[in-house]
Amino acid sequence: MESTTQIAIRAIREKAERSGFTLSDVAYAAGIDKAQVSRWSTGKVVPLYSAVINLQAACDALVEARLAQLQKESQA
């Protein structure tokens, strides 16, 4: 059974992938080691709540940047 952390990280991964990013991209943008994020997503380690929030914020920023880029390209 997945923990709430694993569910949250899966949701972050899915959102990132829909925009063409990987969870590694999100981890890099958040300044978190991708191996650490992998441990969180498998349930081997439970992260601090703030770490998951940082991961979500990084994902949101990447998606926003991608949307802005697409809008700029469509206006050109």
CSV table of N, CA and C in Angstrom, one decimal:
chain,number,residue,atom,x,y,z
A,1,MET,N,0.8,-1.2,0.0
A,1,MET,CA,0.0,0.0,0.0
A,1,MET,C,0.9,1.2,0.0
A,2,GLU,N,0.5,2.2,-0.8
A,2,GLU,CA,1.3,3.4,-1.0
A,2,GLU,C,1.1,4.4,0.2
A,3,SER,N,2.1,5.0,0.7
A,3,SER,CA,2.0,6.0,1.7
A,3,SER,C,1.5,7.3,1.1
A,4,THR,N,1.1,8.3,1.9
A,4,THR,CA,0.7,9.6,1.3
A,4,THR,C,1.9,10.3,0.6
A,5,THR,N,3.1,10.1,1.1
A,5,THR,CA,4.3,10.6,0.4
A,5,THR,C,4.4,10.0,-0.9
A,6,GLN,N,4.3,8.7,-1.0
A,6,GLN,CA,4.5,8.1,-2.3
A,6,GLN,C,3.4,8.5,-3.3
A,7,ILE,N,2.2,8.7,-2.8
A,7,ILE,CA,1.1,9.2,-3.6
A,7,ILE,C,1.4,10.6,-4.1
A,8,ALA,N,1.9,11.4,-3.2
A,8,ALA,CA,2.2,12.8,-3.6
A,8,ALA,C,3.3,12.8,-4.7
A,9,ILE,N,4.3,12.1,-4.5
A,9,ILE,CA,5.4,12.0,-5.4
A,9,ILE,C,5.0,11.5,-6.8
A,10,ARG,N,4.1,10.5,-6.7
A,10,ARG,CA,3.6,9.9,-8.0
A,10,ARG,C,2.8,11.0,-8.7
A,11,ALA,N,2.0,11.8,-8.0
A,11,ALA,CA,1.2,12.9,-8.6
A,11,ALA,C,2.2,13.9,-9.2
A,12,ILE,N,3.2,14.2,-8.5
A,12,ILE,CA,4.2,15.2,-9.0
A,12,ILE,C,4.9,14.6,-10.3
A,13,ARG,N,5.3,13.4,-10.3
A,13,ARG,CA,5.9,12.7,-11.4
A,13,ARG,C,4.9,12.8,-12.6
A,14,GLU,N,3.7,12.4,-12.4
A,14,GLU,CA,2.7,12.4,-13.5
A,14,GLU,C,2.5,13.8,-14.1
A,15,LYS,N,2.4,14.8,-13.2
A,15,LYS,CA,2.2,16.2,-13.7
A,15,LYS,C,3.5,16.6,-14.5
A,16,ALA,N,4.6,16.3,-14.1
A,16,ALA,CA,5.9,16.6,-14.8
A,16,ALA,C,5.9,15.9,-16.1
A,17,GLU,N,5.6,14.6,-16.2
A,17,GLU,CA,5.7,13.9,-17.4
A,17,GLU,C,4.7,14.4,-18.4
A,18,ARG,N,3.5,14.8,-18.0
A,18,ARG,CA,2.5,15.4,-18.9
A,18,ARG,C,3.1,16.6,-19.6
A,19,SER,N,4.0,17.3,-19.0
A,19,SER,CA,4.6,18.5,-19.6
A,19,SER,C,6.0,18.2,-20.2
A,20,GLY,N,6.4,17.0,-20.3
A,20,GLY,CA,7.6,16.6,-20.9
A,20,GLY,C,8.8,16.6,-20.0
A,21,PHE,N,8.6,16.6,-18.7
A,21,PHE,CA,9.8,16.5,-17.8
A,21,PHE,C,9.8,15.2,-17.1
A,22,THR,N,10.9,14.9,-16.5
A,22,THR,CA,11.1,13.7,-15.7
A,22,THR,C,11.1,14.1,-14.2
A,23,LEU,N,11.0,13.1,-13.4
A,23,LEU,CA,11.1,13.4,-11.9
A,23,LEU,C,12.5,13.9,-11.6
A,24,SER,N,13.5,13.4,-12.4
A,24,SER,CA,14.9,13.8,-12.2
A,24,SER,C,15.0,15.3,-12.5
A,25,ASP,N,14.3,15.8,-13.6
A,25,ASP,CA,14.3,17.2,-13.9
A,25,ASP,C,13.7,18.0,-12.7
A,26,VAL,N,12.7,17.5,-12.2
A,26,VAL,CA,12.0,18.2,-11.0
A,26,VAL,C,13.0,18.2,-9.8
A,27,ALA,N,13.6,17.1,-9.6
A,27,ALA,CA,14.5,17.0,-8.4
A,27,ALA,C,15.6,18.0,-8.6
A,28,TYR,N,16.2,18.1,-9.8
A,28,TYR,CA,17.3,19.0,-10.1
A,28,TYR,C,16.8,20.5,-9.9
A,29,ALA,N,15.6,20.8,-10.4
A,29,ALA,CA,15.1,22.2,-10.2
A,29,ALA,C,14.8,22.5,-8.8
A,30,ALA,N,14.5,21.5,-8.0
A,30,ALA,CA,14.3,21.7,-6.5
A,30,ALA,C,15.6,21.7,-5.7
A,31,GLY,N,16.7,21.3,-6.4
A,31,GLY,CA,18.0,21.2,-5.6
A,31,GLY,C,18.1,20.0,-4.7
A,32,ILE,N,17.3,18.9,-5.1
A,32,ILE,CA,17.3,17.7,-4.3
A,32,ILE,C,17.9,16.6,-5.2
A,33,ASP,N,18.8,15.8,-4.5
A,33,ASP,CA,19.4,14.7,-5.2
A,33,ASP,C,18.4,13.7,-5.8
A,34,LYS,N,18.5,13.4,-7.0
A,34,LYS,CA,17.5,12.5,-7.6
A,34,LYS,C,17.4,11.1,-7.0
A,35,ALA,N,18.6,10.6,-6.4
A,35,ALA,CA,18.6,9.4,-5.7
A,35,ALA,C,17.7,9.5,-4.4
A,36,GLN,N,17.8,10.6,-3.8
A,36,GLN,CA,17.0,10.8,-2.6
A,36,GLN,C,15.5,10.8,-2.9
A,37,VAL,N,15.1,11.4,-4.0
A,37,VAL,CA,13.7,11.4,-4.5
A,37,VAL,C,13.3,10.0,-4.8
A,38,SER,N,14.2,9.2,-5.4
A,38,SER,CA,13.9,7.8,-5.7
A,38,SER,C,13.6,7.1,-4.4
A,39,ARG,N,14.4,7.3,-3.4
A,39,ARG,CA,14.2,6.6,-2.1
A,39,ARG,C,12.8,7.0,-1.5
A,40,TRP,N,12.4,8.3,-1.7
A,40,TRP,CA,11.1,8.7,-1.2
A,40,TRP,C,10.0,8.0,-1.9
A,41,SER,N,10.2,8.0,-3.2
A,41,SER,CA,9.1,7.4,-4.1
A,41,SER,C,8.9,5.9,-3.8
A,42,THR,N,9.9,5.2,-3.4
A,42,THR,CA,9.8,3.8,-3.1
A,42,THR,C,9.5,3.5,-1.7
A,43,GLY,N,9.4,4.5,-0.9
A,43,GLY,CA,9.1,4.4,0.5
A,43,GLY,C,10.2,4.0,1.4
A,44,LYS,N,11.4,3.9,0.9
A,44,LYS,CA,12.6,3.6,1.7
A,44,LYS,C,12.9,4.6,2.8
A,45,VAL,N,12.6,5.9,2.4
A,45,VAL,CA,12.9,7.0,3.3
A,45,VAL,C,11.7,7.9,3.3
A,46,VAL,N,11.3,8.4,4.4
A,46,VAL,CA,10.2,9.4,4.5
A,46,VAL,C,10.7,10.8,4.6
A,47,PRO,N,10.4,11.6,3.6
A,47,PRO,CA,11.0,13.0,3.6
A,47,PRO,C,10.2,13.9,4.5
A,48,LEU,N,10.8,15.0,4.8
A,48,LEU,CA,10.1,16.1,5.5
A,48,LEU,C,9.0,16.6,4.6
A,49,TYR,N,8.0,17.1,5.2
A,49,TYR,CA,6.8,17.7,4.5
A,49,TYR,C,7.3,18.8,3.6
A,50,SER,N,8.2,19.6,4.1
A,50,SER,CA,8.8,20.8,3.4
A,50,SER,C,9.5,20.3,2.1
A,51,ALA,N,10.1,19.2,2.2
A,51,ALA,CA,10.8,18.7,1.0
A,51,ALA,C,9.9,18.3,-0.1
A,52,VAL,N,8.7,17.7,0.2
A,52,VAL,CA,7.7,17.4,-0.8
A,52,VAL,C,7.1,18.7,-1.3
A,53,ILE,N,6.9,19.7,-0.5
A,53,ILE,CA,6.4,21.0,-0.9
A,53,ILE,C,7.4,21.6,-1.9
A,54,ASN,N,8.7,21.5,-1.6
A,54,ASN,CA,9.7,22.1,-2.5
A,54,ASN,C,9.7,21.3,-3.8
A,55,LEU,N,9.5,20.0,-3.8
A,55,LEU,CA,9.5,19.3,-5.0
A,55,LEU,C,8.2,19.7,-5.9
A,56,GLN,N,7.1,19.9,-5.2
A,56,GLN,CA,5.9,20.3,-5.9
A,56,GLN,C,6.1,21.7,-6.5
A,57,ALA,N,6.7,22.6,-5.7
A,57,ALA,CA,6.9,24.0,-6.2
A,57,ALA,C,7.8,24.0,-7.4
A,58,ALA,N,8.8,23.1,-7.4
A,58,ALA,CA,9.8,23.0,-8.6
A,58,ALA,C,9.0,22.5,-9.8
A,59,CYS,N,8.2,21.5,-9.6
A,59,CYS,CA,7.4,21.0,-10.7
A,59,CYS,C,6.5,22.0,-11.3
A,60,ASP,N,5.8,22.8,-10.4
A,60,ASP,CA,4.9,23.8,-10.8
A,60,ASP,C,5.7,24.9,-11.6
A,61,ALA,N,6.9,25.2,-11.2
A,61,ALA,CA,7.7,26.2,-11.9
A,61,ALA,C,8.1,25.7,-13.3
A,62,LEU,N,8.5,24.5,-13.4
A,62,LEU,CA,8.9,23.9,-14.7
A,62,LEU,C,7.7,23.9,-15.6
A,63,VAL,N,6.5,23.5,-15.1
A,63,VAL,CA,5.3,23.5,-16.0
A,63,VAL,C,4.9,24.9,-16.4
A,64,GLU,N,5.0,25.9,-15.5
A,64,GLU,CA,4.7,27.3,-15.8
A,64,GLU,C,5.7,27.8,-16.9
A,65,ALA,N,6.9,27.5,-16.7
A,65,ALA,CA,7.9,27.9,-17.7
A,65,ALA,C,7.7,27.3,-19.1
A,66,ARG,N,7.3,26.0,-19.1
A,66,ARG,CA,6.9,25.4,-20.4
A,66,ARG,C,5.7,26.0,-21.0
A,67,LEU,N,4.7,26.3,-20.2
A,67,LEU,CA,3.5,27.0,-20.8
A,67,LEU,C,3.8,28.4,-21.3
A,68,ALA,N,4.7,29.1,-20.6
A,68,ALA,CA,5.1,30.4,-21.1
A,68,ALA,C,5.8,30.3,-22.4
A,69,GLN,N,6.7,29.3,-22.5
A,69,GLN,CA,7.5,29.1,-23.7
A,69,GLN,C,6.5,28.8,-24.9
A,70,LEU,N,5.6,27.9,-24.6
A,70,LEU,CA,4.6,27.6,-25.7
A,70,LEU,C,3.7,28.7,-26.1
A,71,GLN,N,3.3,29.6,-25.2
A,71,GLN,CA,2.6,30.8,-25.5
A,71,GLN,C,3.4,31.7,-26.3
A,72,LYS,N,4.6,31.9,-26.0
A,72,LYS,CA,5.5,32.8,-26.7
A,72,LYS,C,5.7,32.3,-28.1
A,73,GLU,N,5.9,31.0,-28.3
A,73,GLU,CA,6.1,30.4,-29.6
A,73,GLU,C,4.9,30.5,-30.5
A,74,SER,N,3.7,30.4,-29.9
A,74,SER,CA,2.5,30.5,-30.6
A,74,SER,C,2.1,31.9,-31.1
A,75,GLN,N,2.7,32.9,-30.4
A,75,GLN,CA,2.5,34.3,-30.8
A,75,GLN,C,3.5,34.8,-31.8
A,76,ALA,N,4.5,34.0,-32.0
A,76,ALA,CA,5.6,34.4,-32.9
A,76,ALA,C,5.2,34.2,-34.4
